[in-house]
Each structure stands twice: as structure tokens, then as C-alpha cells.
Amino acid sequence: MIELQDPPQDRPAARPLQAAIDYFATGMRGVRGFLTQGSSFALLTLLEVQRRDGIRGPITEIGTFHGKALIGFGLATLPDEAVVGVDLFVVGTEDFEASLRTNWDSVGLPLARLCLHRGSSMELGTQAWAALLAAPARLVHVDGEHTRSAAAHDLALAASFLAPGGVIVVDDVLHAWYPDITLAVAAFLEANPDFRAFAIIDREADLMRGGAKMMIARREDVPRYDEALRFCLPRSIVRRTAFAGSTPLVIAFAPDHVKRLLPLAAR
Ligand SMILES: C[S@@+](CC[C@H](N)C(=O)[O-])C[C@H]1O[C@@H](n2cnc3c(N)ncnc32)[C@H](O)[C@@H]1O
């Protein structure tokens, strides 16, 4: 079982990111969606790095579904940072925008901080994307339309307005149902050598629930995330591999793996 492990020197009464830690550890289980425990702890590690290093800006997700990941992002943001979700909000006959808003509200996040764009990300150009975000994003989770053209488009949007130190996380890479997503990521990395993949989070559940994630940052920001992932997920680092010119960590979670919290200055 994955457990949270406090560094002994770091037990402030009010730990930064405590609400996000609690949500990713247990709270998210009540929200419909596709985020697995191991992936949530890898995302939490990125958010800890950003808090430690003062990396600021909105967090955005293309493909929110009911908000399983988006709520964790919301709980990790500061009051002046926006959270932006882009989705069609309709699957079949089900409209889930109200469910997302209810889930957001139920963890005590102000609805005023939730910025939702209803529509296909494919209709957003880089100018509209920048206008929607208002400031460069520090984290973009690409989890919308699972086609090569959409993944390529969403990656280009994400890279077009990314804050210094920001990260892009792409869901469902190396996925047998969506092999084109991996091609889109490889093409992006080969065309944009200033961006590098620094981690591949292996799948954790069956084919349709626990998709692998690829984590991408600008070349100069790779060391800060690489070091933190190795510190925070000590039993989960399998090896380093080669992918499209990058050498990402391969991270796979076994039942006895732990998530160590990154030491952060107390609030
Ligand atoms: C796998 S789900 C996302 C899961 C979610 N990130 C989570 O944490 O549970 C994919 C989502 O992408 C949305 N979607 C599909 N095509 C899209 C498009 N062209 N633009 C924006 N969102 C899209 C779907 O409506 C769906 O909510």
C-alpha cells in the first residue's frame, strides 16, 4: 500500500499543501475519474517542487471529466492563482459540468476560482488559450481528446504559454487503445528540443483505468523535478530510459511503495 511518509525534520503544524496531500491520499477516491494513486503522488511531487521553488501561475487541465485531478490542482494553488478546465462536458447523453462544480465546492474550494471553458480544445488557438489563462501556466494536464491530432494540438497549446519552471503532463501515453498519443508526444519532443520528458509513470490498473503519464519540462528545469521524484518516490524508480531524445525516469508503483513528502518551509 502506498503511504505518506514525513521527513522527520519537517513536521510543521500547518504543512504547506496539506489539503492537496489529504485529497490525493484519500479524498479523490470519492470523485469519478481516472487518476490512480501512484500518478496522484507523482503529480503531488511536481506541485511540491513548484511550491518550494516559487513557481507560480494558473494550473490548467484539458479534459477534466468530473474533476478528479482538477480538484487536487485547485487545492494546491494559492488564492491568486486560477484553475482552468477545458472540456466538452458531455459524454453521450451525460452532461457532467454540474457534477464537477459540485465536487469542487464539496472540498471547500471557492467556485469563483474555477474557470471552465466549455468546448473542444481543438477550437482554441494560441491567442485564445493565452486569453483564457490570463497568465502563463505552471502545470498543464493534457487529458482531452485521445487522437494524434488533438494530442499534438493540446501539447502545442500547453507549450505556447508555459510559465518558467512549468510542466506539461500527458495522460494515456504508451496505451494500447491510444497509440497515436505516444506518436504525438514523440513528434513534439523531436520538434521542440528545448523540452524534455523527465518521467514516465507506468500504468497502475487495468487497460481502461490506469493509463501511463509522461512528464515534460524545459531542459533547464528537468533536474529539479528529476531529483524530487527520486527523493519522494524512492522505491518506485525502476530505471532511466530513452524516449525521443529524452532520458526520462521510469516510475512504476508496487503495493509497498511510499510517497515521501518534500521538505517545505512552514507557512
Ligand atoms: C479521460 S477523461 C479525463 C479524466 C480526468 N482528467 C480525470 O482526472 O479523471 C477525458 C476527457 O476529455 C474530454 N474531451 C474529449 N474530447 C475533448 C476535446 N476535443 N476538447 C476538450 N475536452 C475533450 C472528455 O469529455 C472527457 O471528460
PDB file of C-alpha atoms and ligand atoms in Angstrom:
ATOM      1  CA  MET A   1       0.000   0.000   0.000  1.00  0.00           C
ATOM      2  CA  ILE A   2       1.279   3.497  -0.776  1.00  0.00           C
ATOM      3  CA  GLU A   3       1.590   5.644   2.314  1.00  0.00           C
ATOM      4  CA  LEU A   4       2.652   9.194   3.029  1.00  0.00           C
ATOM      5  CA  GLN A   5       5.956   9.396   4.849  1.00  0.00           C
ATOM      6  CA  ASP A   6       7.016  12.607   6.587  1.00  0.00           C
ATOM      7  CA  PRO A   7      10.665  13.563   6.554  1.00  0.00           C
ATOM      8  CA  PRO A   8      11.394  13.635  10.330  1.00  0.00           C
ATOM      9  CA  GLN A   9      12.777  17.175  10.201  1.00  0.00           C
ATOM     10  CA  ASP A  10       9.669  18.520   8.556  1.00  0.00           C
ATOM     11  CA  ARG A  11       6.581  18.373  10.730  1.00  0.00           C
ATOM     12  CA  PRO A  12       5.134  21.899  10.832  1.00  0.00           C
ATOM     13  CA  ALA A  13       1.749  22.272  12.457  1.00  0.00           C
ATOM     14  CA  ALA A  14       0.271  23.654   9.255  1.00  0.00           C
ATOM     15  CA  ARG A  15       2.117  21.950   6.434  1.00  0.00           C
ATOM     16  CA  PRO A  16       2.011  23.709   3.069  1.00  0.00           C
ATOM     17  CA  LEU A  17      -0.170  21.781   0.606  1.00  0.00           C
ATOM     18  CA  GLN A  18      -1.831  19.769   3.412  1.00  0.00           C
ATOM     19  CA  ALA A  19      -5.259  19.953   1.757  1.00  0.00           C
ATOM     20  CA  ALA A  20      -3.843  18.675  -1.541  1.00  0.00           C
ATOM     21  CA  ILE A  21      -1.915  15.918   0.265  1.00  0.00           C
ATOM     22  CA  ASP A  22      -5.088  14.742   2.027  1.00  0.00           C
ATOM     23  CA  TYR A  23      -7.054  14.877  -1.210  1.00  0.00           C
ATOM     24  CA  PHE A  24      -4.534  12.898  -3.259  1.00  0.00           C
ATOM     25  CA  ALA A  25      -4.073  10.388  -0.397  1.00  0.00           C
ATOM     26  CA  THR A  26      -7.759   9.652   0.193  1.00  0.00           C
ATOM     27  CA  GLY A  27     -10.251  12.377  -0.794  1.00  0.00           C
ATOM     28  CA  MET A  28     -10.083  11.786  -4.523  1.00  0.00           C
ATOM     29  CA  ARG A  29     -11.496   8.286  -4.085  1.00  0.00           C
ATOM     30  CA  GLY A  30     -14.973   9.832  -3.926  1.00  0.00           C
ATOM     31  CA  VAL A  31     -14.669  11.572  -7.308  1.00  0.00           C
ATOM     32  CA  ARG A  32     -15.367   9.804 -10.594  1.00  0.00           C
ATOM     33  CA  GLY A  33     -12.418   9.739 -12.950  1.00  0.00           C
ATOM     34  CA  PHE A  34      -9.190   8.129 -13.991  1.00  0.00           C
ATOM     35  CA  LEU A  35      -6.412   9.337 -11.690  1.00  0.00           C
ATOM     36  CA  THR A  36      -4.602   6.489  -9.911  1.00  0.00           C
ATOM     37  CA  GLN A  37      -2.936   6.692  -6.504  1.00  0.00           C
ATOM     38  CA  GLY A  38       0.623   6.471  -7.794  1.00  0.00           C
ATOM     39  CA  SER A  39       0.046   9.070 -10.506  1.00  0.00           C
ATOM     40  CA  SER A  40      -1.548  11.378  -7.961  1.00  0.00           C
ATOM     41  CA  PHE A  41       1.562  11.165  -5.760  1.00  0.00           C
ATOM     42  CA  ALA A  42       3.807  11.869  -8.754  1.00  0.00           C
ATOM     43  CA  LEU A  43       1.654  14.924  -9.577  1.00  0.00           C
ATOM     44  CA  LEU A  44       1.766  15.964  -5.912  1.00  0.00           C
ATOM     45  CA  THR A  45       5.570  15.842  -6.081  1.00  0.00           C
ATOM     46  CA  LEU A  46       5.552  18.273  -9.027  1.00  0.00           C
ATOM     47  CA  LEU A  47       3.273  20.584  -7.041  1.00  0.00           C
ATOM     48  CA  GLU A  48       5.599  20.371  -4.011  1.00  0.00           C
ATOM     49  CA  VAL A  49       8.579  21.330  -6.193  1.00  0.00           C
ATOM     50  CA  GLN A  50       6.658  24.292  -7.554  1.00  0.00           C
ATOM     51  CA  ARG A  51       5.689  25.452  -4.046  1.00  0.00           C
ATOM     52  CA  ARG A  52       9.276  25.033  -2.810  1.00  0.00           C
ATOM     53  CA  ASP A  53      10.773  26.873  -5.779  1.00  0.00           C
ATOM     54  CA  GLY A  54       8.191  29.660  -6.042  1.00  0.00           C
ATOM     55  CA  ILE A  55       6.949  28.591  -9.478  1.00  0.00           C
ATOM     56  CA  ARG A  56       3.662  30.416  -9.908  1.00  0.00           C
ATOM     57  CA  GLY A  57       0.798  30.668 -12.368  1.00  0.00           C
ATOM     58  CA  PRO A  58      -2.512  29.050 -13.241  1.00  0.00           C
ATOM     59  CA  ILE A  59      -2.929  25.293 -13.437  1.00  0.00           C
ATOM     60  CA  THR A  60      -4.915  24.000 -16.380  1.00  0.00           C
ATOM     61  CA  GLU A  61      -6.389  20.717 -17.485  1.00  0.00           C
ATOM     62  CA  ILE A  62      -7.647  19.800 -20.943  1.00  0.00           C
ATOM     63  CA  GLY A  63     -10.140  17.006 -20.231  1.00  0.00           C
ATOM     64  CA  THR A  64     -11.429  17.498 -16.691  1.00  0.00           C
ATOM     65  CA  PHE A  65     -14.212  14.894 -16.618  1.00  0.00           C
ATOM     66  CA  HIS A  66     -15.683  15.167 -13.081  1.00  0.00           C
ATOM     67  CA  GLY A  67     -12.619  16.944 -11.657  1.00  0.00           C
ATOM     68  CA  LYS A  68     -10.730  14.065 -10.056  1.00  0.00           C
ATOM     69  CA  ALA A  69      -7.340  15.624 -10.906  1.00  0.00           C
ATOM     70  CA  LEU A  70      -8.544  19.227 -11.219  1.00  0.00           C
ATOM     71  CA  ILE A  71      -9.671  19.399  -7.582  1.00  0.00           C
ATOM     72  CA  GLY A  72      -6.233  18.284  -6.391  1.00  0.00           C
ATOM     73  CA  PHE A  73      -4.715  21.002  -8.555  1.00  0.00           C
ATOM     74  CA  GLY A  74      -7.157  23.517  -7.074  1.00  0.00           C
ATOM     75  CA  LEU A  75      -6.210  22.541  -3.530  1.00  0.00           C
ATOM     76  CA  ALA A  76      -2.523  23.054  -4.390  1.00  0.00           C
ATOM     77  CA  THR A  77      -2.931  26.556  -5.809  1.00  0.00           C
ATOM     78  CA  LEU A  78      -2.594  29.853  -3.967  1.00  0.00           C
ATOM     79  CA  PRO A  79      -5.622  32.151  -3.700  1.00  0.00           C
ATOM     80  CA  ASP A  80      -4.448  34.404  -6.533  1.00  0.00           C
ATOM     81  CA  GLU A  81      -3.857  31.524  -8.959  1.00  0.00           C
ATOM     82  CA  ALA A  82      -6.592  30.430 -11.357  1.00  0.00           C
ATOM     83  CA  VAL A  83      -7.549  26.857 -12.170  1.00  0.00           C
ATOM     84  CA  VAL A  84      -8.704  26.470 -15.763  1.00  0.00           C
ATOM     85  CA  GLY A  85     -10.525  23.412 -17.105  1.00  0.00           C
ATOM     86  CA  VAL A  86     -11.367  22.800 -20.769  1.00  0.00           C
ATOM     87  CA  ASP A  87     -13.853  20.085 -21.646  1.00  0.00           C
ATOM     88  CA  LEU A  88     -16.844  19.330 -23.836  1.00  0.00           C
ATOM     89  CA  PHE A  89     -18.601  18.416 -20.550  1.00  0.00           C
ATOM     90  CA  VAL A  90     -20.788  15.949 -22.398  1.00  0.00           C
ATOM     91  CA  VAL A  91     -20.184  12.240 -22.902  1.00  0.00           C
ATOM     92  CA  GLY A  92     -23.075  10.505 -24.688  1.00  0.00           C
ATOM     93  CA  THR A  93     -26.212  11.890 -23.073  1.00  0.00           C
ATOM     94  CA  GLU A  94     -24.493  12.790 -19.793  1.00  0.00           C
ATOM     95  CA  ASP A  95     -23.628  16.422 -19.031  1.00  0.00           C
ATOM     96  CA  PHE A  96     -21.177  16.459 -16.115  1.00  0.00           C
ATOM     97  CA  GLU A  97     -20.307  20.166 -15.704  1.00  0.00           C
ATOM     98  CA  ALA A  98     -22.646  20.486 -12.695  1.00  0.00           C
ATOM     99  CA  SER A  99     -21.093  17.384 -11.122  1.00  0.00           C
ATOM    100  CA  LEU A 100     -17.622  18.913 -11.494  1.00  0.00           C
ATOM    101  CA  ARG A 101     -18.766  22.154  -9.865  1.00  0.00           C
ATOM    102  CA  THR A 102     -20.402  20.209  -7.008  1.00  0.00           C
ATOM    103  CA  ASN A 103     -17.231  18.159  -6.461  1.00  0.00           C
ATOM    104  CA  TRP A 104     -15.138  21.346  -6.428  1.00  0.00           C
ATOM    105  CA  ASP A 105     -17.471  23.056  -3.967  1.00  0.00           C
ATOM    106  CA  SER A 106     -17.611  19.992  -1.690  1.00  0.00           C
ATOM    107  CA  VAL A 107     -13.909  20.282  -0.759  1.00  0.00           C
ATOM    108  CA  GLY A 108     -14.365  23.952   0.170  1.00  0.00           C
ATOM    109  CA  LEU A 109     -12.787  25.479  -2.934  1.00  0.00           C
ATOM    110  CA  PRO A 110     -14.401  28.796  -3.974  1.00  0.00           C
ATOM    111  CA  LEU A 111     -16.371  28.433  -7.194  1.00  0.00           C
ATOM    112  CA  ALA A 112     -15.062  31.862  -8.203  1.00  0.00           C
ATOM    113  CA  ARG A 113     -11.589  30.322  -8.622  1.00  0.00           C
ATOM    114  CA  LEU A 114     -12.801  27.700 -11.082  1.00  0.00           C
ATOM    115  CA  CYS A 115     -12.621  28.847 -14.701  1.00  0.00           C
ATOM    116  CA  LEU A 116     -14.296  26.383 -17.068  1.00  0.00           C
ATOM    117  CA  HIS A 117     -14.223  26.603 -20.847  1.00  0.00           C
ATOM    118  CA  ARG A 118     -16.939  24.532 -22.486  1.00  0.00           C
ATOM    119  CA  GLY A 119     -15.903  23.365 -25.941  1.00  0.00           C
ATOM    120  CA  SER A 120     -13.275  21.450 -27.831  1.00  0.00           C
ATOM    121  CA  SER A 121      -9.675  22.397 -27.157  1.00  0.00           C
ATOM    122  CA  MET A 122      -9.210  21.962 -30.921  1.00  0.00           C
ATOM    123  CA  GLU A 123     -11.120  25.212 -31.388  1.00  0.00           C
ATOM    124  CA  LEU A 124      -8.659  27.122 -29.208  1.00  0.00           C
ATOM    125  CA  GLY A 125      -5.721  28.786 -30.925  1.00  0.00           C
ATOM    126  CA  THR A 126      -2.718  30.037 -29.010  1.00  0.00           C
ATOM    127  CA  GLN A 127      -4.149  33.554 -28.648  1.00  0.00           C
ATOM    128  CA  ALA A 128      -7.446  32.287 -27.248  1.00  0.00           C
ATOM    129  CA  TRP A 129      -5.529  29.930 -24.945  1.00  0.00           C
ATOM    130  CA  ALA A 130      -3.408  32.785 -23.584  1.00  0.00           C
ATOM    131  CA  ALA A 131      -6.509  34.925 -23.113  1.00  0.00           C
ATOM    132  CA  LEU A 132      -8.279  32.095 -21.267  1.00  0.00           C
ATOM    133  CA  LEU A 133      -5.352  31.550 -18.890  1.00  0.00           C
ATOM    134  CA  ALA A 134      -4.507  35.260 -18.440  1.00  0.00           C
ATOM    135  CA  ALA A 135      -1.024  34.254 -17.207  1.00  0.00           C
ATOM    136  CA  PRO A 136       1.417  31.517 -18.251  1.00  0.00           C
ATOM    137  CA  ALA A 137       0.505  28.132 -16.757  1.00  0.00           C
ATOM    138  CA  ARG A 138       2.762  26.354 -14.287  1.00  0.00           C
ATOM    139  CA  LEU A 139       1.173  22.961 -14.961  1.00  0.00           C
ATOM    140  CA  VAL A 140      -0.904  21.730 -17.899  1.00  0.00           C
ATOM    141  CA  HIS A 141      -2.517  18.290 -17.728  1.00  0.00           C
ATOM    142  CA  VAL A 142      -3.271  17.081 -21.273  1.00  0.00           C
ATOM    143  CA  ASP A 143      -6.069  14.514 -20.956  1.00  0.00           C
ATOM    144  CA  GLY A 144      -8.681  15.537 -23.528  1.00  0.00           C
ATOM    145  CA  GLU A 145      -9.390  14.066 -26.955  1.00  0.00           C
ATOM    146  CA  HIS A 146      -7.285  10.917 -27.368  1.00  0.00           C
ATOM    147  CA  THR A 147      -6.259  11.315 -31.005  1.00  0.00           C
ATOM    148  CA  ARG A 148      -2.892  12.150 -32.503  1.00  0.00           C
ATOM    149  CA  SER A 149      -4.041  15.483 -33.934  1.00  0.00           C
ATOM    150  CA  ALA A 150      -5.706  16.572 -30.687  1.00  0.00           C
ATOM    151  CA  ALA A 151      -2.784  15.492 -28.515  1.00  0.00           C
ATOM    152  CA  ALA A 152      -0.402  17.363 -30.832  1.00  0.00           C
ATOM    153  CA  HIS A 153      -2.634  20.427 -30.747  1.00  0.00           C
ATOM    154  CA  ASP A 154      -3.023  20.343 -26.953  1.00  0.00           C
ATOM    155  CA  LEU A 155       0.729  19.912 -26.439  1.00  0.00           C
ATOM    156  CA  ALA A 156       1.378  22.905 -28.698  1.00  0.00           C
ATOM    157  CA  LEU A 157      -1.121  24.981 -26.732  1.00  0.00           C
ATOM    158  CA  ALA A 158       0.461  23.907 -23.445  1.00  0.00           C
ATOM    159  CA  ALA A 159       3.968  24.803 -24.611  1.00  0.00           C
ATOM    160  CA  SER A 160       2.856  28.117 -26.090  1.00  0.00           C
ATOM    161  CA  PHE A 161       2.020  29.686 -22.726  1.00  0.00           C
ATOM    162  CA  LEU A 162       4.006  27.848 -20.057  1.00  0.00           C
ATOM    163  CA  ALA A 163       5.484  29.666 -17.072  1.00  0.00           C
ATOM    164  CA  PRO A 164       9.210  29.479 -16.343  1.00  0.00           C
ATOM    165  CA  GLY A 165       9.656  26.214 -14.443  1.00  0.00           C
ATOM    166  CA  GLY A 166       6.317  24.913 -15.693  1.00  0.00           C
ATOM    167  CA  VAL A 167       5.458  21.314 -16.565  1.00  0.00           C
ATOM    168  CA  ILE A 168       3.254  19.522 -19.081  1.00  0.00           C
ATOM    169  CA  VAL A 169       1.804  16.135 -18.124  1.00  0.00           C
ATOM    170  CA  VAL A 170       0.305  13.966 -20.868  1.00  0.00           C
ATOM    171  CA  ASP A 171      -2.052  11.154 -19.917  1.00  0.00           C
ATOM    172  CA  ASP A 172      -2.503   7.789 -21.634  1.00  0.00           C
ATOM    173  CA  VAL A 173       0.848   7.578 -23.368  1.00  0.00           C
ATOM    174  CA  LEU A 174       2.099   4.067 -24.201  1.00  0.00           C
ATOM    175  CA  HIS A 175      -1.537   2.982 -24.230  1.00  0.00           C
ATOM    176  CA  ALA A 176      -2.701   0.123 -26.428  1.00  0.00           C
ATOM    177  CA  TRP A 177      -6.047   1.817 -27.148  1.00  0.00           C
ATOM    178  CA  TYR A 178      -4.473   5.183 -27.970  1.00  0.00           C
ATOM    179  CA  PRO A 179      -1.041   4.527 -29.508  1.00  0.00           C
ATOM    180  CA  ASP A 180      -1.233   7.749 -31.514  1.00  0.00           C
ATOM    181  CA  ILE A 181      -0.854   9.833 -28.345  1.00  0.00           C
ATOM    182  CA  THR A 182       2.667   8.479 -27.931  1.00  0.00           C
ATOM    183  CA  LEU A 183       3.463   9.426 -31.527  1.00  0.00           C
ATOM    184  CA  ALA A 184       2.207  12.956 -30.874  1.00  0.00           C
ATOM    185  CA  VAL A 185       4.428  13.275 -27.784  1.00  0.00           C
ATOM    186  CA  ALA A 186       7.472  11.926 -29.641  1.00  0.00           C
ATOM    187  CA  ALA A 187       6.885  14.337 -32.526  1.00  0.00           C
ATOM    188  CA  PHE A 188       6.523  17.222 -30.072  1.00  0.00           C
ATOM    189  CA  LEU A 189       9.775  16.362 -28.294  1.00  0.00           C
ATOM    190  CA  GLU A 190      11.670  15.938 -31.556  1.00  0.00           C
ATOM    191  CA  ALA A 191      10.390  19.257 -32.901  1.00  0.00           C
ATOM    192  CA  ASN A 192      10.986  21.089 -29.613  1.00  0.00           C
ATOM    193  CA  PRO A 193      14.379  20.034 -28.267  1.00  0.00           C
ATOM    194  CA  ASP A 194      14.203  22.699 -25.571  1.00  0.00           C
ATOM    195  CA  PHE A 195      11.527  20.490 -23.967  1.00  0.00           C
ATOM    196  CA  ARG A 196      12.497  17.111 -22.454  1.00  0.00           C
ATOM    197  CA  ALA A 197      10.484  14.249 -20.991  1.00  0.00           C
ATOM    198  CA  PHE A 198      11.706  13.721 -17.422  1.00  0.00           C
ATOM    199  CA  ALA A 199       9.400  10.924 -16.227  1.00  0.00           C
ATOM    200  CA  ILE A 200       7.170   8.156 -17.495  1.00  0.00           C
ATOM    201  CA  ILE A 201       4.673   6.990 -14.881  1.00  0.00           C
ATOM    202  CA  ASP A 202       3.768   3.419 -15.763  1.00  0.00           C
ATOM    203  CA  ARG A 203       0.161   2.231 -15.834  1.00  0.00           C
ATOM    204  CA  GLU A 204      -1.189   1.073 -12.490  1.00  0.00           C
ATOM    205  CA  ALA A 205      -4.519  -0.543 -13.180  1.00  0.00           C
ATOM    206  CA  ASP A 206      -6.310  -2.366 -15.952  1.00  0.00           C
ATOM    207  CA  LEU A 207      -6.263  -1.130 -19.530  1.00  0.00           C
ATOM    208  CA  MET A 208      -9.037   1.449 -19.285  1.00  0.00           C
ATOM    209  CA  ARG A 209      -8.369   2.882 -15.816  1.00  0.00           C
ATOM    210  CA  GLY A 210      -4.700   3.369 -15.055  1.00  0.00           C
ATOM    211  CA  GLY A 211      -3.036   4.946 -18.062  1.00  0.00           C
ATOM    212  CA  ALA A 212       0.640   5.867 -18.119  1.00  0.00           C
ATOM    213  CA  LYS A 213       1.652   9.536 -17.936  1.00  0.00           C
ATOM    214  CA  MET A 214       4.578  11.382 -19.499  1.00  0.00           C
ATOM    215  CA  MET A 215       6.008  14.423 -17.694  1.00  0.00           C
ATOM    216  CA  ILE A 216       7.716  17.142 -19.738  1.00  0.00           C
ATOM    217  CA  ALA A 217       9.590  20.320 -18.827  1.00  0.00           C
ATOM    218  CA  ARG A 218      12.048  22.712 -20.380  1.00  0.00           C
ATOM    219  CA  ARG A 219      15.532  21.257 -20.453  1.00  0.00           C
ATOM    220  CA  GLU A 220      16.815  23.588 -17.712  1.00  0.00           C
ATOM    221  CA  ASP A 221      14.016  22.573 -15.348  1.00  0.00           C
ATOM    222  CA  VAL A 222      14.455  18.821 -15.651  1.00  0.00           C
ATOM    223  CA  PRO A 223      16.957  18.448 -12.761  1.00  0.00           C
ATOM    224  CA  ARG A 224      14.636  19.989 -10.143  1.00  0.00           C
ATOM    225  CA  TYR A 225      11.816  17.571 -10.987  1.00  0.00           C
ATOM    226  CA  ASP A 226      14.082  14.574 -11.551  1.00  0.00           C
ATOM    227  CA  GLU A 227      15.768  14.998  -8.152  1.00  0.00           C
ATOM    228  CA  ALA A 228      12.453  15.475  -6.355  1.00  0.00           C
ATOM    229  CA  LEU A 229      10.871  12.397  -7.922  1.00  0.00           C
ATOM    230  CA  ARG A 230      13.879  10.293  -6.920  1.00  0.00           C
ATOM    231  CA  PHE A 231      13.679  11.627  -3.343  1.00  0.00           C
ATOM    232  CA  CYS A 232       9.893  11.404  -2.997  1.00  0.00           C
ATOM    233  CA  LEU A 233       9.263   8.046  -4.685  1.00  0.00           C
ATOM    234  CA  PRO A 234      12.378   6.131  -3.627  1.00  0.00           C
ATOM    235  CA  ARG A 235      11.053   2.623  -4.157  1.00  0.00           C
ATOM    236  CA  SER A 236       9.281   3.384  -7.427  1.00  0.00           C
ATOM    237  CA  ILE A 237      12.145   4.448  -9.692  1.00  0.00           C
ATOM    238  CA  VAL A 238      12.755   1.492 -11.955  1.00  0.00           C
ATOM    239  CA  ARG A 239      15.382   2.855 -14.311  1.00  0.00           C
ATOM    240  CA  ARG A 240      16.087   5.621 -16.777  1.00  0.00           C
ATOM    241  CA  THR A 241      15.129   5.030 -20.393  1.00  0.00           C
ATOM    242  CA  ALA A 242      15.472   6.712 -23.776  1.00  0.00           C
ATOM    243  CA  PHE A 243      12.491   8.326 -25.498  1.00  0.00           C
ATOM    244  CA  ALA A 244      12.568  10.723 -28.456  1.00  0.00           C
ATOM    245  CA  GLY A 245      15.862  12.279 -27.409  1.00  0.00           C
ATOM    246  CA  SER A 246      14.992  12.441 -23.686  1.00  0.00           C
ATOM    247  CA  THR A 247      16.131  10.196 -20.841  1.00  0.00           C
ATOM    248  CA  PRO A 248      13.101  10.087 -18.531  1.00  0.00           C
ATOM    249  CA  LEU A 249      12.861   8.226 -15.257  1.00  0.00           C
ATOM    250  CA  VAL A 250      10.626   5.163 -15.453  1.00  0.00           C
ATOM    251  CA  ILE A 251       8.388   5.113 -12.398  1.00  0.00           C
ATOM    252  CA  ALA A 252       6.285   2.057 -11.555  1.00  0.00           C
ATOM    253  CA  PHE A 253       4.324   1.627  -8.351  1.00  0.00           C
ATOM    254  CA  ALA A 254       4.213  -1.622  -6.414  1.00  0.00           C
ATOM    255  CA  PRO A 255       1.888  -2.185  -3.431  1.00  0.00           C
ATOM    256  CA  ASP A 256       4.594  -1.394  -0.840  1.00  0.00           C
ATOM    257  CA  HIS A 257       5.760   1.843  -2.441  1.00  0.00           C
ATOM    258  CA  VAL A 258       5.762   5.077  -0.458  1.00  0.00           C
ATOM    259  CA  LYS A 259       5.399   8.741  -1.226  1.00  0.00           C
ATOM    260  CA  ARG A 260       7.858  10.795   0.814  1.00  0.00           C
ATOM    261  CA  LEU A 261       6.869  14.431   1.294  1.00  0.00           C
ATOM    262  CA  LEU A 262       9.284  17.066   0.055  1.00  0.00           C
ATOM    263  CA  PRO A 263      10.546  19.291   2.894  1.00  0.00           C
ATOM    264  CA  LEU A 264       8.843  22.689   2.511  1.00  0.00           C
ATOM    265  CA  ALA A 265       9.160  25.817   4.595  1.00  0.00           C
ATOM    266  CA  ALA A 266       6.246  26.084   7.026  1.00  0.00           C
ATOM    267  CA  ARG A 267       3.636  28.700   6.219  1.00  0.00           C
TER     268      ARG A 267
HETATM  269  C1  LIG B   1     -10.112  10.534 -19.711  1.00  0.00           C
HETATM  270  S1  LIG B   1     -11.253  11.823 -19.462  1.00  0.00           S
HETATM  271  C2  LIG B   1     -10.344  12.896 -18.387  1.00  0.00           C
HETATM  272  C3  LIG B   1     -10.135  12.371 -16.989  1.00  0.00           C
HETATM  273  C4  LIG B   1      -9.792  13.400 -15.970  1.00  0.00           C
HETATM  274  N1  LIG B   1      -8.597  14.128 -16.288  1.00  0.00           N
HETATM  275  C5  LIG B   1      -9.677  12.802 -14.576  1.00  0.00           C
HETATM  276  O1  LIG B   1      -8.813  13.260 -13.794  1.00  0.00           O
HETATM  277  O2  LIG B   1     -10.462  11.942 -14.218  1.00  0.00           O
HETATM  278  C6  LIG B   1     -11.191  12.677 -20.990  1.00  0.00           C
HETATM  279  C7  LIG B   1     -11.999  13.952 -21.004  1.00  0.00           C
HETATM  280  O3  LIG B   1     -11.665  14.676 -22.202  1.00  0.00           O
HETATM  281  C8  LIG B   1     -12.826  15.318 -22.659  1.00  0.00           C
HETATM  282  N2  LIG B   1     -12.660  15.627 -24.090  1.00  0.00           N
HETATM  283  C9  LIG B   1     -12.779  14.784 -25.148  1.00  0.00           C
HETATM  284  N3  LIG B   1     -12.545  15.440 -26.289  1.00  0.00           N
HETATM  285  C10 LIG B   1     -12.235  16.719 -25.954  1.00  0.00           C
HETATM  286  C11 LIG B   1     -11.904  17.882 -26.704  1.00  0.00           C
HETATM  287  N4  LIG B   1     -11.821  17.853 -28.037  1.00  0.00           N
HETATM  288  N5  LIG B   1     -11.654  19.034 -26.022  1.00  0.00           N
HETATM  289  C12 LIG B   1     -11.732  19.074 -24.671  1.00  0.00           C
HETATM  290  N6  LIG B   1     -12.051  18.007 -23.920  1.00  0.00           N
HETATM  291  C13 LIG B   1     -12.299  16.840 -24.557  1.00  0.00           C
HETATM  292  C14 LIG B   1     -13.940  14.338 -22.363  1.00  0.00           C
HETATM  293  O4  LIG B   1     -15.194  14.992 -22.313  1.00  0.00           O
HETATM  294  C15 LIG B   1     -13.503  13.762 -21.012  1.00  0.00           C
HETATM  295  O5  LIG B   1     -14.069  14.464 -19.932  1.00  0.00           O
END
